[in-house]
XYZ file of C-alpha atoms in Angstrom:
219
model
C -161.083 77.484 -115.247
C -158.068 74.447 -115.904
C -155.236 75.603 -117.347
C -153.300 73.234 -119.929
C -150.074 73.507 -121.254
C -149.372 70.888 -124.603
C -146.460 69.911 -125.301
C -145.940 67.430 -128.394
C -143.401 67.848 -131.255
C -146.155 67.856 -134.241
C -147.418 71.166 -135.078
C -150.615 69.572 -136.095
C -151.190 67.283 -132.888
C -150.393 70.736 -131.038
C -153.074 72.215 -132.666
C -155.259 69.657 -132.839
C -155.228 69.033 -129.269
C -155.266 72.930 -128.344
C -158.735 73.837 -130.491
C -160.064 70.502 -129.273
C -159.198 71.728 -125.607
C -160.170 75.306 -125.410
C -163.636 74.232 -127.009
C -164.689 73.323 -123.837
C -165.925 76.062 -121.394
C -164.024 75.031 -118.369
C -160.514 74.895 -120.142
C -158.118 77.374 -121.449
C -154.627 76.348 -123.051
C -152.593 78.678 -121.816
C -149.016 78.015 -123.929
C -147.935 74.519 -126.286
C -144.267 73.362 -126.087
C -142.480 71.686 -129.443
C -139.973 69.814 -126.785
C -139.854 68.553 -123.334
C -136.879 71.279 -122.516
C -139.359 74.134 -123.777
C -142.649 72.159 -121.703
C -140.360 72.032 -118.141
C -139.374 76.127 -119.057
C -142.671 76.832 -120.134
C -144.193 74.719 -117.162
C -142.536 77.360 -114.337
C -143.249 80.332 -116.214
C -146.679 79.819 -116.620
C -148.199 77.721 -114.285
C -150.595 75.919 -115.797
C -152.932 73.086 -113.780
C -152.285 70.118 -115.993
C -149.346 69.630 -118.472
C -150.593 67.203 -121.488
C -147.211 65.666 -122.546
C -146.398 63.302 -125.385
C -143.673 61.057 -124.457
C -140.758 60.906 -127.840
C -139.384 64.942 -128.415
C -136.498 66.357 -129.111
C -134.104 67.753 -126.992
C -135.898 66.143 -123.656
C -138.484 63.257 -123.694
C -141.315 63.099 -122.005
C -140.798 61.226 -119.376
C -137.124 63.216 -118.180
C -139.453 66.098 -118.431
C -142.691 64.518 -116.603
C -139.980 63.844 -113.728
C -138.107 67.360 -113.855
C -141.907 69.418 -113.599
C -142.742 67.066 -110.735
C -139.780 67.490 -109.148
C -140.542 70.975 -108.757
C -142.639 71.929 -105.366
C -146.017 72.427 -106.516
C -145.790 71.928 -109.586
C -148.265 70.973 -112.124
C -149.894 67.550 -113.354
C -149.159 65.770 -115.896
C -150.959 63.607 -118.206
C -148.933 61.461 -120.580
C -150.129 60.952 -123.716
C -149.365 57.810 -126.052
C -150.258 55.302 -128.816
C -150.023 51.611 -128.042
C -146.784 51.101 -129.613
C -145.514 53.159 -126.825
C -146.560 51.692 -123.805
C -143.253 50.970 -122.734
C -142.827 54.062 -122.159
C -145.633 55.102 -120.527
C -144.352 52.880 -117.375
C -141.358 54.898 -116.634
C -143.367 58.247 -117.075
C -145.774 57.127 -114.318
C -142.471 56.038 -112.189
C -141.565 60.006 -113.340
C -144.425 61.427 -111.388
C -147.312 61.542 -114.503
C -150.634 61.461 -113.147
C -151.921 58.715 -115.377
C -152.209 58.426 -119.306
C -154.296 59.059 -121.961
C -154.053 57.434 -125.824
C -153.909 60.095 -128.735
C -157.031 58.838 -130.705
C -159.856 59.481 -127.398
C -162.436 61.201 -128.725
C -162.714 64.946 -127.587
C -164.727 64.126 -124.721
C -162.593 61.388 -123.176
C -159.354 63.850 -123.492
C -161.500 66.827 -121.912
C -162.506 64.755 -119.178
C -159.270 63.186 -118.594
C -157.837 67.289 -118.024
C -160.922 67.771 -115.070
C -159.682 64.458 -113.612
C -156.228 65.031 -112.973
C -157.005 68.848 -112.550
C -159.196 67.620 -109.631
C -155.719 65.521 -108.197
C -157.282 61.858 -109.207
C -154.932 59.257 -111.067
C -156.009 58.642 -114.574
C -155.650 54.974 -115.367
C -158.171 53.054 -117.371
C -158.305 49.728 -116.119
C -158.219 47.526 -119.527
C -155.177 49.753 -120.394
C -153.486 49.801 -117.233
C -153.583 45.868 -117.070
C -152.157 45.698 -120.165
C -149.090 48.023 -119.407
C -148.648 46.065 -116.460
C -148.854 42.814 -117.878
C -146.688 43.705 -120.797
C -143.584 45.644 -119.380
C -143.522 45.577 -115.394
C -141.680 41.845 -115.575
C -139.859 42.648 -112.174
C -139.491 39.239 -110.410
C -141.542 39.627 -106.776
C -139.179 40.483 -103.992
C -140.197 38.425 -100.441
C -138.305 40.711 -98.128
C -140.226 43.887 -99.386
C -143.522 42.634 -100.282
C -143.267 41.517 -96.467
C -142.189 44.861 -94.620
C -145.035 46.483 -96.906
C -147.364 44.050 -95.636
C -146.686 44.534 -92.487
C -148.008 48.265 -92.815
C -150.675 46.874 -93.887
C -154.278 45.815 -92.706
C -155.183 42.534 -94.381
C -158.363 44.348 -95.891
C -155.803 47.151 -97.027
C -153.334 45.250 -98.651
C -156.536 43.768 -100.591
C -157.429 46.875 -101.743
C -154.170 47.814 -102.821
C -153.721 44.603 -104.823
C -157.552 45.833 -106.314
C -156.062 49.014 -107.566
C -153.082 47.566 -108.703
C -155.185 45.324 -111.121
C -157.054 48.353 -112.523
C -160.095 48.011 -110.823
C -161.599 51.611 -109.863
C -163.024 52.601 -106.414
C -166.311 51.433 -107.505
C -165.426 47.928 -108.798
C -163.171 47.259 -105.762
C -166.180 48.264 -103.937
C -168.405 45.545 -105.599
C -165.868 43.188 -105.164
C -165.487 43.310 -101.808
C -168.613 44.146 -100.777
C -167.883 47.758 -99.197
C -169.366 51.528 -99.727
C -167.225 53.295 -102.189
C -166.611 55.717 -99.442
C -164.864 52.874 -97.327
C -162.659 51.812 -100.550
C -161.506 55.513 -100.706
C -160.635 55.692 -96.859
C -158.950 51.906 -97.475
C -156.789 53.378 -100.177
C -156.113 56.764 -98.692
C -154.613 54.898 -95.685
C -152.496 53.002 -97.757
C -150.984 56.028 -99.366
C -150.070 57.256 -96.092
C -148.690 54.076 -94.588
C -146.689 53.244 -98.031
C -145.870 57.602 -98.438
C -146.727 57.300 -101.513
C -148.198 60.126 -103.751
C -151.066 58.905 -105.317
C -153.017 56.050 -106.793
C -150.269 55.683 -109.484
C -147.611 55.455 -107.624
C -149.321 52.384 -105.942
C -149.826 50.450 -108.784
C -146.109 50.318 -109.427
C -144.930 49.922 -105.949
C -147.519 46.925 -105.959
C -145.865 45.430 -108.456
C -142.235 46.644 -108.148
C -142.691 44.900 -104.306
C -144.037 41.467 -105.369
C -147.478 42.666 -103.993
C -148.945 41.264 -107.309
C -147.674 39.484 -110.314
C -147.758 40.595 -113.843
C -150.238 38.137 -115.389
C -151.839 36.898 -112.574
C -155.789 36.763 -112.180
């Protein structure tokens, strides 16, 4: 069983999100949280799997809350949720520690399975979305020096595949692309995330792009 804390200021999101949730036979929600203060106290004391957290509340956002859970040893995952007005924001909550993001209108099943993916320890970032984000906020100008040091970690066929993810493009699709078994893609990537120490799929998009590895807007 995945436990799920929710944390949004709207009573009726709260709700909404909780019945939605605990419909499904492999998830329980185990406490909501009007505030990020109340998710990050609520977060130690209960210890729930995945923490669904909307990103503008009261008292502590999302994203100083995404980064205060995570900060914590063990502690739980979170999955960001957000409209498209507020993809801004949803760039500095991944750079907090969220596992990936999720908009507020999927339908039941999308959110459900979006909970068993980051439950399981997998980033959640749908490609269309994630190139958008990308495209649309991450303006940082690319930065030789860096993008050459993290190169140098780096296989050639690696630092391909780490330019693949940061595009979106899913184990499967980087697969096809380069002509590789998904389970050589996953080895690729895993190696990168030790060579790079970097947590997880997420955090390589935006060190990708924070390094000059790839450009916002490029093909």
């Amino acid at each position: 069983m995945i436990t799920v804390l929710v944390a949004d200021d709207h009573a009726l999101i709260r709700s909404g999100l909780s019945a939605m949730l605990g419909a499904q036979p492999d998830l329980t929600v185990v406490g909501e949280a009007a505030d990020g203060a109340e998710a990050v106290r609520l977060a130690g004391s209960l210890a729930p799997d995945v923490v669904m957290m909307d990103i503008r509340m009261p008292v502590m956002d999302g994203i100083e809350a995404t980064r205060r859970i995570r900060h914590r040893q063990d502690g739980p995952r979170v999955l960001v949720l957000t409209t498209f007005d507020l993809d801004g924001y949803v760039y500095e909550a991944l750079r907090a520690g969220a596992a990936g993001f999720l908009l507020k209108d999927a339908p039941p099943g999308q959110l459900a399975e979006a909970v068993r993916t980051v439950a399981a320890g997998d980033a959640l970032l749908a490609p269309a979305v994630t190139r958008r984000l990308i495209d649309r906020f991450l303006r940082v100008p690319p930065v030789d020096t860096a993008a050459a040091l993290a190169a140098d970690r780096l296989t050639d066929r690696e630092l391909e595949v780490l330019q693949l993810v940061a595009r979106g493009l899913s184990n499967a699709e980087i697969a096809a692309a380069l002509h590789l078994s998904e389970a050589t893609v996953k080895t690729h990537v895993s190696r990168v995330l030790t060579k790079l120490d970097l947590r997880d799929r997420v955090q390589a998009v935006v060190h990708a792009y924070e390094h000059g590895l790839v450009t916002p807007g490029s093909p």
